[in-house]
Amino acid sequence: MTKHAILNGTKLTLGACYYPEHWPESMWKEDLLRMLDTGIEVIRIAEFAWSKTEPEEGVFTFDFFDRFLDLCDETGMKVIFGTPTATPPAWLTEKYPEVLNADTEGILYRHGARRHYNYNTVVYRALTERIVTRLAEHYAQRKCIIGWQIDNELNCETNEFHSEADSAAFRIFLKEKYGSLDALNEAWGTVFWNQTYTCWQEIHVPRKTISDSTNPHEVLDYSRFVSASARGFCKLQADILRRYLKPGDFITTNGMFGRLDNHQMTEESLDFYTYDSYPNFAYCLDAYNPDDRDLRDRRWSRNLMEVRSVCPIFGIMEQQSGANGWNTRMEAPTPRPGQLTLWTMQSIAHGADFISYFRWRTATMGTEIYWHGILDYSGRENRRIAEVREVREKMKKLSPVAGKPYMARVAIAKDYDNVWDAELDKWHGRVAWASEMALFNAAQRTHTPMDFVYMDHTTPEALKQYKVIFYPHPGIMTPERAGMLAQYVKEGGTVVFGCRSAYKNLTGQCVMDRLPGLLAELTGADVQEYSFIAPDAGTATIRWGEDTMEAAVFMDLVEPGEGGGKEAVYTSDVYAGGGALVSRAAGAGKAYYYGSAFTEAAARLFLEKMGAANPYGEMLEVPESCELAVRGDGERQYAFILNYLKTPAEIRVRKPMKDLMTGEMLEGTVKLPAYGVSVLEM
Ligand code: GAL
């Protein structure tokens, strides 16, 4: 790990988002001193302030931020400077409306919100190059600056781009990919419904179609194109910034949003990744089962798993610190006493060594007047700032954790082709979402630390750390991914595939092999037929040895093929008596093909039967309602126990362990207060 001011493996650092342009200059110094006094050592600034440095086209004025940065130098505040491209100035979009993004009908998104530009207009890219160059030339050598944030939340607000510039860039992307129209027609299966293209100009980014049924193979490529566009826009800026950075200064951006290969973007442009964490969002999403109270804000740990997969030690650029909403949205209630600390610790538990609160003061104007920061409008001392001060003290005690990654021996394998395919293909999406949540819930409730691992961004060596890998529904399979998992199994790993695996190729077209195609040899499975579970089928059940479990969403009738052995059978409905789970041993490991999507109970059964559940059970007994996360290395491990409920919890510490935050040695029954967190040296 390269060391930077905020991710340096020696301490955890607090920050905040600050907007000098929102406040009278007379308040700046007092704010800076008060932040420092609160423990906030770093601020992120300027990411929406293009007009402050280029008020008219080609006219640059640097004095506004110079005056502010002078105060930062004077007070010792460190600064992450944001490039301002998420909000183009009015003069720009008025003069060059072609830079605007459009909806599927080609109607332009106008000035007044943010992220209304597209990544591909030649003129926007040129103006971006110029403003980033001028900012870097002018500010990069400043003592107080420690790093740069590119844009703000690439692909936030929308990840669909339908402007003319996007169609033009899409054609270039496709020409490079396919070389000829014949190859493109073949890959997109355009012979179906007479969609054959006869010249490149006929191709557009997806537009309004009847019954919204755009060619799925085209849309899959469009997702790849959007990702490449966002990455390219990020790299355009990173390459400029690199030329001006002081040694040790970093480049990052904050996420994370859809249709973007964050792994590749980080590899090609960033020093590390940062995430914006608003766990209270979870209270407002109806996708969550009301019975899963204990998993609401705790579900944000799923997002943090994604972030960890990109960058094991990362930063939180925006950590929720107050009630949230826009004037158009009533989003999340104020954190209860202790919750701000809990969410901060949730981020740290998963690998964040830098936590920056959004935002120091709540905005008094604009769309975000209800997106509360640490301070309310008046700036008076309040409960939240008092809690941040306590967090600062706790973070000091947690410095041994800095630089130590999250430790997991179970993983869910993923890849962007399937993530994006599942977004547009309902048959894929329903099983993918159900299984991912079931596996996450089961791992959380059995205290089984779990990672996401992206197949195209890992190595055979890295896979060896996992005892079990679930690759729930890779509808799209490639020889490379299948081969890597075959090697993993040979060397002792256990891999579990769910239904609908390996029935498509990279274009998203279905293969004509016997299923599961490229996985048939590895799993010893022969999928003879399949169906989603009929609405009138009742509970679809499976018997696995002495145990029973419920099938979910889909059933593949899976019998042993060559080398395979039948492990479980359906006990109800159309496939009653037929195979539901087949396995094949190879080398020192084993591969499974499970014919359904996972329920939480089924996921638990798999974890238990594979001896992967609750790996720290002999040392710690933690109630299901608390999360257990472990950061550490071969030498030292630290267990984070997080109570997300408004009632106290009890844990049992089975061998003496030091509580890092209090310094006390603990053993036996220990009480965690409502929203309480303990960090124990194991
Ligand atoms: C984030 C964004 C911030 C702020 C916040 C509240 O997504 O990066 O700029 O807008 O949400 O909406």
XYZ file of C-alpha atoms and ligand atoms in Angstrom:
694
model
C 0.000 0.000 0.000
C 1.418 3.393 -1.020
C 1.194 5.819 1.870
C -0.734 9.036 1.578
C -1.615 11.720 4.095
C -4.909 10.078 4.961
C -4.355 6.404 4.199
C -1.001 5.715 5.724
C -1.404 2.568 7.787
C -0.618 4.339 11.030
C -3.775 6.170 12.054
C -7.420 6.801 11.251
C -8.245 10.310 10.088
C -11.372 12.453 10.362
C -12.525 14.896 7.723
C -15.533 16.908 6.597
C -16.965 18.360 3.405
C -16.804 22.118 3.413
C -18.129 24.671 0.934
C -16.371 28.057 1.351
C -18.559 29.376 -1.475
C -21.673 28.822 0.664
C -20.564 30.998 3.571
C -19.442 34.586 4.123
C -15.700 34.876 4.052
C -15.792 36.260 7.567
C -16.823 32.791 8.823
C -14.029 30.804 7.191
C -11.298 31.057 9.753
C -13.554 30.394 12.701
C -14.984 27.363 10.920
C -11.526 26.021 10.159
C -10.386 26.424 13.738
C -13.550 24.879 15.085
C -13.259 21.907 12.748
C -9.669 21.360 13.822
C -10.732 21.613 17.431
C -13.390 18.960 16.761
C -10.771 16.592 15.353
C -11.415 17.247 11.671
C -8.001 17.414 10.059
C -8.974 17.292 6.377
C -11.657 18.999 4.317
C -12.884 18.341 0.825
C -13.719 21.495 -1.093
C -14.549 23.024 -4.469
C -16.181 20.114 -6.298
C -19.149 22.177 -7.493
C -17.504 25.580 -7.785
C -16.459 25.924 -11.441
C -17.783 29.491 -11.707
C -15.571 30.618 -8.852
C -12.482 29.991 -10.972
C -13.805 30.447 -14.521
C -16.662 32.936 -14.220
C -16.657 33.551 -17.973
C -15.366 31.375 -20.757
C -11.575 31.549 -20.763
C -11.386 34.064 -17.884
C -9.685 32.550 -14.854
C -9.722 33.972 -11.320
C -7.933 32.107 -8.606
C -8.148 34.575 -5.764
C -11.287 33.134 -4.142
C -9.738 29.753 -3.332
C -6.329 31.371 -2.830
C -7.751 33.365 0.055
C -9.389 30.269 1.484
C -6.313 28.083 1.039
C -4.164 30.766 2.682
C -6.279 30.261 5.782
C -5.902 26.501 5.491
C -2.139 26.883 5.298
C -2.253 29.229 8.254
C -4.444 27.016 10.453
C -2.931 23.698 9.396
C -6.076 22.338 7.779
C -5.394 19.794 5.016
C -7.389 19.939 1.812
C -8.721 17.578 -0.839
C -9.494 19.735 -3.861
C -12.366 18.654 -6.114
C -12.423 19.189 -9.857
C -15.700 20.956 -10.654
C -16.938 19.041 -13.691
C -20.113 17.620 -12.079
C -21.717 21.048 -12.402
C -20.911 22.913 -15.625
C -21.488 26.688 -15.432
C -24.571 28.293 -17.004
C -22.439 30.163 -19.555
C -21.113 26.820 -20.739
C -24.342 24.881 -21.208
C -26.043 27.920 -22.724
C -23.349 28.389 -25.338
C -22.722 24.671 -25.952
C -26.027 22.831 -25.387
C -24.494 19.770 -27.040
C -22.657 19.060 -23.768
C -25.985 18.255 -22.101
C -27.160 14.738 -21.473
C -30.547 13.740 -22.897
C -33.317 11.313 -22.011
C -34.293 8.353 -24.209
C -36.384 10.627 -26.383
C -33.451 12.952 -26.952
C -34.821 15.757 -24.759
C -31.966 17.623 -23.111
C -31.530 17.882 -19.332
C -31.158 21.598 -18.681
C -29.097 23.707 -16.319
C -30.354 23.863 -12.731
C -29.454 20.544 -11.156
C -26.182 18.652 -11.514
C -24.588 15.898 -13.553
C -26.558 17.081 -16.597
C -23.563 16.816 -18.913
C -22.391 13.893 -21.024
C -18.870 12.461 -21.004
C -18.379 12.437 -24.743
C -18.878 15.888 -26.241
C -15.634 17.105 -27.742
C -16.160 20.624 -26.411
C -16.929 19.470 -22.841
C -13.843 17.347 -22.802
C -11.780 20.289 -24.051
C -13.231 22.665 -21.458
C -12.702 20.018 -18.779
C -9.085 19.613 -19.811
C -8.600 23.321 -19.608
C -10.199 23.937 -16.208
C -8.471 20.919 -14.642
C -5.131 22.019 -16.068
C -5.564 25.564 -14.830
C -6.635 24.453 -11.355
C -3.786 21.986 -11.065
C -1.229 24.491 -12.360
C -2.375 27.054 -9.879
C -3.178 25.089 -6.741
C -1.358 21.746 -6.804
C 1.817 22.990 -5.109
C -0.060 24.480 -2.180
C 1.172 23.112 1.121
C -2.306 22.441 2.502
C -3.412 20.357 -0.469
C -2.935 16.634 0.061
C -4.964 15.214 -2.790
C -7.587 15.641 -5.482
C -11.081 14.331 -6.007
C -12.093 13.951 -9.647
C -15.595 15.239 -10.418
C -18.221 14.093 -7.917
C -19.934 10.718 -7.944
C -19.502 9.685 -11.571
C -22.762 8.155 -12.855
C -24.782 9.450 -9.904
C -28.215 10.979 -10.712
C -28.286 8.930 -13.904
C -26.175 6.323 -15.621
C -28.031 6.630 -18.892
C -26.706 8.855 -21.629
C -28.672 9.538 -24.778
C -27.120 12.628 -26.345
C -25.940 12.905 -29.941
C -22.343 12.897 -28.702
C -22.986 9.581 -26.994
C -24.334 8.001 -30.170
C -21.275 9.224 -32.066
C -18.927 7.858 -29.396
C -20.913 4.601 -29.189
C -20.285 4.013 -32.909
C -16.549 4.487 -32.411
C -16.618 2.158 -29.399
C -18.429 -0.489 -31.452
C -16.176 -0.100 -34.497
C -13.173 -0.702 -32.277
C -14.831 -3.657 -30.638
C -16.272 -5.410 -33.681
C -14.289 -4.109 -36.647
C -17.142 -4.713 -39.055
C -20.892 -4.334 -39.197
C -21.209 -8.031 -40.002
C -19.535 -8.917 -36.721
C -21.737 -6.462 -34.844
C -24.908 -7.792 -36.491
C -23.875 -11.290 -35.512
C -23.069 -10.339 -31.908
C -26.309 -8.439 -31.465
C -28.396 -11.093 -33.213
C -29.925 -8.365 -35.351
C -31.447 -10.898 -37.708
C -34.115 -11.235 -35.022
C -36.983 -8.785 -35.739
C -35.144 -7.487 -38.785
C -32.799 -5.160 -36.944
C -29.844 -5.651 -39.292
C -27.669 -2.549 -39.601
C -26.312 -1.629 -43.006
C -24.272 1.431 -42.067
C -22.757 2.711 -38.786
C -24.869 5.884 -38.838
C -27.968 3.757 -38.288
C -26.700 2.820 -34.832
C -27.661 4.969 -31.854
C -27.469 4.649 -28.107
C -30.719 2.965 -27.020
C -33.697 5.169 -27.773
C -37.401 5.034 -27.031
C -38.826 1.819 -28.448
C -42.199 0.203 -28.330
C -42.741 -1.712 -25.062
C -39.188 -0.680 -24.053
C -37.787 -3.826 -25.615
C -34.463 -2.644 -26.975
C -32.170 -5.386 -28.280
C -30.639 -6.924 -25.093
C -27.234 -7.579 -26.673
C -27.049 -3.949 -27.725
C -27.986 -2.782 -24.220
C -25.291 -4.978 -22.703
C -22.725 -3.324 -24.948
C -24.252 0.041 -24.100
C -23.592 -0.625 -20.389
C -19.971 -1.400 -21.250
C -19.852 1.772 -23.315
C -21.235 3.942 -20.489
C -18.649 2.456 -18.156
C -15.848 3.103 -20.644
C -17.066 6.683 -21.126
C -17.067 7.425 -17.390
C -13.669 5.780 -16.965
C -12.291 7.714 -19.907
C -13.573 10.991 -18.485
C -11.970 10.173 -15.151
C -8.678 9.245 -16.798
C -8.660 12.412 -18.878
C -8.585 14.349 -15.612
C -6.264 11.986 -13.723
C -3.632 12.172 -16.463
C -3.598 15.970 -16.203
C -3.513 16.035 -12.411
C -0.618 13.539 -12.317
C 1.568 16.021 -14.136
C 1.152 18.618 -11.380
C 0.792 16.675 -8.099
C 3.253 17.186 -5.268
C 5.017 13.943 -4.313
C 2.769 11.907 -2.017
C -0.443 13.692 -3.023
C -3.227 11.444 -4.242
C -6.034 11.249 -6.767
C -9.357 9.708 -5.841
C -13.015 9.921 -6.716
C -16.127 9.140 -4.706
C -18.758 6.541 -5.561
C -20.255 4.160 -6.061
C -22.767 4.062 -8.861
C -23.996 1.680 -11.525
C -22.770 0.967 -15.048
C -19.220 1.718 -14.037
C -16.343 -0.701 -13.681
C -15.005 0.869 -10.511
C -12.208 -1.685 -10.357
C -10.795 -0.780 -13.727
C -11.287 2.936 -13.113
C -9.331 2.669 -9.874
C -6.577 0.626 -11.491
C -6.123 3.048 -14.369
C -6.702 6.436 -12.713
C -6.816 6.516 -8.931
C -4.531 6.052 -5.958
C -7.447 4.760 -3.932
C -11.199 4.733 -3.962
C -13.556 6.651 -1.700
C -17.197 5.939 -0.957
C -20.147 8.074 0.141
C -21.958 6.248 2.923
C -25.518 7.125 3.931
C -26.717 4.037 5.829
C -29.954 5.652 6.887
C -31.127 5.389 3.269
C -31.842 1.813 4.169
C -34.814 2.883 6.268
C -36.530 4.241 3.229
C -36.106 1.582 0.601
C -39.075 -0.734 0.238
C -36.813 -3.394 -1.239
C -36.074 -4.257 2.373
C -38.212 -6.724 4.198
C -39.842 -5.059 7.227
C -39.064 -8.210 9.193
C -35.371 -7.587 8.710
C -35.189 -4.637 11.122
C -31.764 -5.636 12.309
C -30.521 -5.632 8.742
C -31.588 -2.177 7.642
C -28.648 0.201 8.037
C -26.567 -2.923 8.559
C -27.254 -3.679 4.889
C -24.930 -0.797 4.064
C -22.209 -3.287 4.886
C -23.082 -4.928 1.566
C -22.092 -1.692 -0.171
C -18.929 -1.541 1.881
C -18.130 -5.088 0.708
C -18.293 -3.755 -2.855
C -15.984 -0.896 -1.951
C -13.536 -3.259 -0.259
C -13.420 -5.390 -3.382
C -12.215 -2.335 -5.317
C -9.828 -1.108 -2.681
C -9.271 -3.038 0.568
C -8.250 0.087 2.486
C -10.377 3.005 1.376
C -11.758 6.370 2.428
C -15.282 7.564 3.123
C -15.552 10.924 1.404
C -19.065 11.514 2.699
C -20.269 9.861 5.880
C -23.831 10.624 6.931
C -23.961 12.937 9.929
C -27.540 14.174 10.092
C -31.096 13.830 8.805
C -31.246 13.640 5.036
C -33.479 14.871 2.273
C -33.768 17.320 -0.582
C -36.570 19.826 -0.812
C -38.090 17.285 -3.209
C -37.384 14.192 -1.101
C -37.946 13.390 2.574
C -35.279 10.801 3.031
C -33.908 9.838 6.412
C -34.522 10.805 10.026
C -31.815 12.232 12.224
C -29.346 9.678 13.588
C -30.277 8.630 17.101
C -27.666 9.170 19.825
C -24.888 6.696 19.048
C -25.880 6.018 15.442
C -23.448 8.487 13.936
C -20.679 6.648 15.790
C -22.107 3.273 14.792
C -22.106 4.146 11.084
C -18.610 5.584 11.346
C -17.445 2.349 12.960
C -19.304 0.306 10.322
C -17.168 2.027 7.678
C -13.996 1.497 9.682
C -14.868 -2.152 10.337
C -14.895 -2.737 6.587
C -11.584 -1.023 5.837
C -12.071 2.751 5.866
C -9.105 4.566 7.390
C -10.411 8.012 6.477
C -13.883 9.204 7.440
C -15.101 12.544 6.173
C -18.539 13.714 7.290
C -21.000 15.246 4.900
C -21.066 18.123 5.715
C -19.744 20.579 8.297
C -22.673 22.999 8.089
C -26.123 22.339 6.678
C -26.756 24.376 3.505
C -29.140 27.279 3.929
C -29.911 27.508 0.232
C -30.594 25.217 -2.700
C -31.946 21.732 -3.205
C -30.111 20.281 -0.227
C -31.375 22.483 2.603
C -32.567 19.341 4.391
C -29.427 17.290 3.864
C -28.136 17.924 7.330
C -24.524 18.058 8.236
C -22.868 18.080 11.631
C -24.080 21.600 12.402
C -27.537 22.986 11.720
C -28.130 26.356 10.051
C -27.227 28.416 13.111
C -23.976 26.596 13.747
C -24.747 26.288 17.458
C -23.167 23.459 19.426
C -25.355 20.385 19.168
C -25.549 16.696 19.958
C -23.974 15.666 16.654
C -20.816 17.722 17.005
C -20.466 16.409 20.548
C -20.673 12.891 19.145
C -18.047 13.657 16.487
C -15.699 14.779 19.271
C -16.241 11.444 20.997
C -15.594 9.665 17.697
C -12.280 11.493 17.452
C -11.222 10.095 20.846
C -12.322 6.586 19.848
C -10.495 6.775 16.545
C -7.251 7.610 18.316
C -7.576 4.383 20.263
C -8.254 2.455 17.082
C -5.026 3.391 15.337
C -3.649 -0.202 15.568
C -6.390 -1.140 13.100
C -5.155 1.297 10.415
C -3.889 -0.363 7.267
C -5.191 -3.795 8.282
C -7.605 -5.280 5.759
C -10.950 -6.936 6.436
C -10.529 -10.688 6.762
C -12.900 -13.168 5.108
C -12.718 -16.801 4.117
C -15.986 -16.848 2.193
C -16.672 -14.842 -0.942
C -19.329 -14.120 -3.497
C -17.793 -14.037 -6.963
C -19.069 -11.442 -9.409
C -18.228 -9.871 -12.732
C -19.509 -6.751 -14.452
C -20.898 -8.621 -17.483
C -23.309 -10.469 -15.232
C -24.034 -7.493 -12.991
C -25.089 -5.474 -16.034
C -26.883 -8.388 -17.696
C -28.886 -8.919 -14.500
C -29.898 -5.252 -14.567
C -31.620 -5.638 -17.899
C -32.636 -9.293 -17.984
C -35.423 -9.902 -15.472
C -34.930 -13.673 -15.499
C -31.349 -13.129 -14.495
C -31.980 -10.146 -12.233
C -34.559 -11.822 -10.041
C -32.359 -14.742 -9.114
C -29.229 -12.606 -8.822
C -30.754 -10.117 -6.397
C -32.549 -12.771 -4.309
C -29.393 -14.839 -3.887
C -27.070 -11.959 -3.178
C -29.302 -10.695 -0.386
C -29.862 -14.207 0.986
C -26.142 -14.947 1.079
C -25.401 -11.567 2.617
C -28.099 -11.992 5.271
C -26.973 -15.519 6.088
C -23.341 -14.454 6.382
C -24.297 -11.499 8.565
C -26.503 -13.474 10.892
C -24.081 -16.375 11.242
C -21.157 -13.963 11.736
C -19.316 -15.250 8.730
C -17.177 -12.430 7.306
C -17.626 -12.366 3.553
C -16.046 -10.598 0.566
C -17.105 -9.827 -2.953
C -14.495 -10.836 -5.448
C -14.637 -9.642 -9.048
C -13.408 -12.413 -11.302
C -11.742 -10.139 -13.836
C -9.919 -8.224 -11.125
C -8.472 -11.010 -9.053
C -5.815 -13.676 -9.392
C -5.717 -17.444 -8.789
C -3.385 -16.670 -5.897
C -5.869 -14.268 -4.287
C -8.702 -16.785 -4.574
C -6.777 -19.243 -2.427
C -7.615 -17.288 0.737
C -11.230 -18.428 0.424
C -12.508 -21.709 1.747
C -15.797 -21.301 -0.123
C -16.747 -19.161 -3.104
C -20.369 -18.706 -4.152
C -20.790 -17.614 -7.745
C -24.545 -17.527 -7.521
C -25.823 -17.054 -11.078
C -23.181 -16.244 -13.672
C -25.547 -16.559 -16.626
C -22.677 -15.326 -18.778
C -19.614 -17.551 -18.509
C -16.234 -17.339 -20.185
C -13.519 -19.993 -20.539
C -11.158 -17.769 -18.495
C -13.459 -17.487 -15.496
C -14.406 -21.170 -15.640
C -10.732 -22.082 -15.910
C -9.718 -19.950 -12.948
C -12.370 -21.598 -10.783
C -11.389 -25.068 -11.965
C -7.852 -24.337 -10.789
C -9.195 -22.972 -7.491
C -11.124 -26.209 -6.934
C -8.167 -28.369 -7.876
C -6.104 -26.600 -5.258
C -8.626 -27.278 -2.509
C -11.366 -24.681 -2.839
C -15.121 -25.192 -2.792
C -17.188 -23.346 -5.373
C -20.977 -23.225 -5.454
C -22.947 -22.147 -8.526
C -26.679 -21.521 -8.446
C -29.313 -21.972 -11.151
C -29.048 -20.243 -14.543
C -25.271 -20.522 -14.619
C -23.337 -20.523 -17.878
C -26.202 -20.362 -20.368
C -25.034 -17.209 -22.144
C -21.866 -16.041 -23.850
C -20.275 -12.601 -23.634
C -22.700 -11.105 -26.145
C -25.560 -12.173 -23.900
C -26.749 -14.741 -26.459
C -27.758 -18.195 -25.209
C -25.369 -21.018 -25.949
C -26.528 -24.233 -27.652
C -24.376 -26.540 -25.515
C -25.877 -28.864 -22.969
C -26.125 -26.814 -19.795
C -24.303 -25.764 -17.745
C -22.066 -25.325 -20.791
C -18.600 -24.245 -19.730
C -19.279 -25.448 -16.180
C -20.479 -28.953 -17.066
C -17.105 -30.583 -16.589
C -16.212 -28.725 -13.411
C -19.528 -29.353 -11.649
C -20.404 -32.761 -13.111
C -23.891 -31.347 -13.619
C -26.360 -31.928 -16.422
C -29.203 -29.397 -16.437
C -32.006 -31.207 -18.222
C -34.705 -28.574 -18.032
C -35.712 -25.541 -16.032
C -38.498 -23.185 -15.106
C -39.232 -20.379 -12.787
C -41.354 -21.527 -9.903
C -45.007 -21.356 -10.902
C -47.078 -18.858 -8.905
C -49.448 -21.654 -7.832
C -46.692 -24.144 -6.931
C -46.768 -23.340 -3.223
C -43.514 -23.806 -1.375
C -40.958 -25.566 -3.550
C -38.981 -27.892 -1.327
C -35.674 -29.716 -1.535
C -34.264 -32.563 0.552
C -30.518 -32.532 1.144
C -29.513 -35.516 3.258
C -31.254 -35.081 6.582
C -32.093 -31.457 5.851
C -34.765 -29.731 3.878
C -34.634 -26.314 2.281
C -36.798 -24.148 0.124
C -36.110 -23.422 -3.522
C -36.465 -19.780 -4.536
C -37.596 -18.108 -7.758
C -36.225 -20.713 -10.169
C -35.546 -24.431 -10.527
C -33.058 -26.149 -12.799
C -33.648 -29.889 -12.988
C -30.040 -30.896 -12.469
C -28.917 -34.511 -12.690
C -25.384 -35.884 -12.474
C -23.455 -35.781 -15.727
C -19.971 -37.181 -16.106
C -18.279 -37.526 -12.717
C -21.118 -35.812 -10.857
C -22.968 -37.033 -7.779
C -26.506 -36.168 -6.757
C -26.633 -34.454 -3.361
C -30.207 -33.199 -3.101
C -33.602 -33.696 -4.747
C -36.741 -31.636 -5.240
C -39.600 -32.895 -3.123
C -42.459 -30.910 -4.584
C -44.133 -29.814 -7.802
C -43.060 -30.452 -11.349
C -39.546 -31.757 -10.655
C -40.393 -33.809 -7.526
C -37.871 -36.642 -7.257
C -35.467 -34.954 -9.677
C -32.035 -33.561 -8.864
C -31.636 -30.168 -7.182
C -27.940 -30.241 -6.290
C -25.039 -32.005 -7.972
C -21.394 -31.938 -7.004
C -18.110 -33.116 -8.364
C -14.818 -33.445 -6.526
C -11.639 -32.515 -8.368
C -8.128 -32.463 -6.955
C -8.378 -31.311 -3.369
C -11.648 -29.402 -3.757
C -15.220 -29.647 -4.887
C -17.664 -27.851 -7.161
C -21.439 -27.711 -6.641
C -24.269 -26.868 -8.983
C -27.391 -25.879 -7.067
C -30.541 -25.742 -9.180
C -32.245 -22.812 -7.517
C -31.701 -19.327 -6.117
C -30.729 -19.116 -2.459
C -33.045 -18.352 0.390
C -31.380 -17.158 3.569
C -32.025 -20.548 5.169
C -30.521 -22.386 2.195
C -27.478 -20.101 2.234
C -27.042 -20.854 5.920
C -27.267 -24.566 5.296
C -24.546 -24.349 2.641
C -22.295 -22.325 4.960
C -22.835 -24.764 7.803
C -22.396 -27.937 5.757
C -19.187 -26.549 4.312
C -17.818 -25.718 7.737
C -17.544 -22.061 6.813
C -20.142 -20.508 9.132
C -19.197 -18.538 12.237
C -15.405 -18.977 12.101
C -14.859 -17.035 15.341
C -17.560 -18.878 17.292
C -15.073 -20.424 19.696
C -13.861 -17.015 20.794
C -16.979 -14.894 20.627
C -20.695 -15.501 20.938
C -22.523 -12.641 19.280
C -26.303 -12.301 18.884
C -27.628 -12.469 15.336
C -28.725 -8.863 15.557
C -25.111 -7.652 15.785
C -22.562 -7.582 12.989
C -19.146 -9.143 13.489
C -16.340 -7.879 11.272
C -12.646 -8.615 11.602
C -9.719 -6.515 10.412
C -6.233 -7.837 10.745
C -3.323 -9.759 9.319
C -1.239 -12.800 10.213
C -0.062 -11.088 13.392
C -3.023 -9.246 14.888
C -6.780 -9.386 14.489
C -9.419 -6.963 15.713
C -13.068 -7.924 16.011
C -15.650 -5.171 15.506
C -18.998 -5.969 17.077
C -21.714 -3.566 16.015
C -25.173 -3.343 17.538
C -27.625 -1.797 15.035
C -30.637 -2.023 17.343
C -32.067 0.557 19.690
C -31.968 -2.026 22.469
C -28.814 -3.275 24.237
C -27.202 -6.554 23.225
C -25.183 -9.115 25.108
C -22.081 -10.816 23.814
C -19.988 -13.548 25.354
C -16.239 -13.220 25.197
C -14.833 -16.733 25.505
C -11.185 -15.876 26.000
C -9.716 -12.712 27.544
C -9.548 -9.924 24.978
C -8.617 -6.277 25.192
C -11.265 -3.697 24.360
C -9.310 -1.255 22.204
C -11.470 1.733 22.990
C -11.470 1.390 26.778
C -8.220 -0.520 27.279
C -10.106 -2.943 29.573
C -9.565 -6.711 29.451
C -12.880 -8.415 28.831
C -14.092 -11.933 29.406
C -17.514 -13.492 29.935
C -20.745 -11.603 29.369
C -20.349 -8.108 28.009
C -23.197 -5.640 27.400
C -23.294 -3.537 24.273
C -25.565 -0.509 24.638
C -28.073 0.495 21.962
C -26.084 1.290 18.787
C -22.952 0.345 20.709
C -19.692 -0.837 19.153
C -16.850 -2.829 20.686
C -13.498 -3.402 19.080
C -11.661 -6.333 20.632
C -8.098 -7.429 20.083
C -8.468 -11.171 19.501
C -24.017 12.877 -2.357
C -23.261 13.978 -3.055
C -23.197 15.237 -2.231
C -24.539 15.567 -1.714
C -25.148 14.412 -0.964
C -26.569 14.714 -0.552
O -24.480 11.908 -3.245
O -21.964 13.592 -3.391
O -22.739 16.282 -3.042
O -25.334 15.924 -2.790
O -25.188 13.293 -1.781
O -27.472 14.708 -1.608
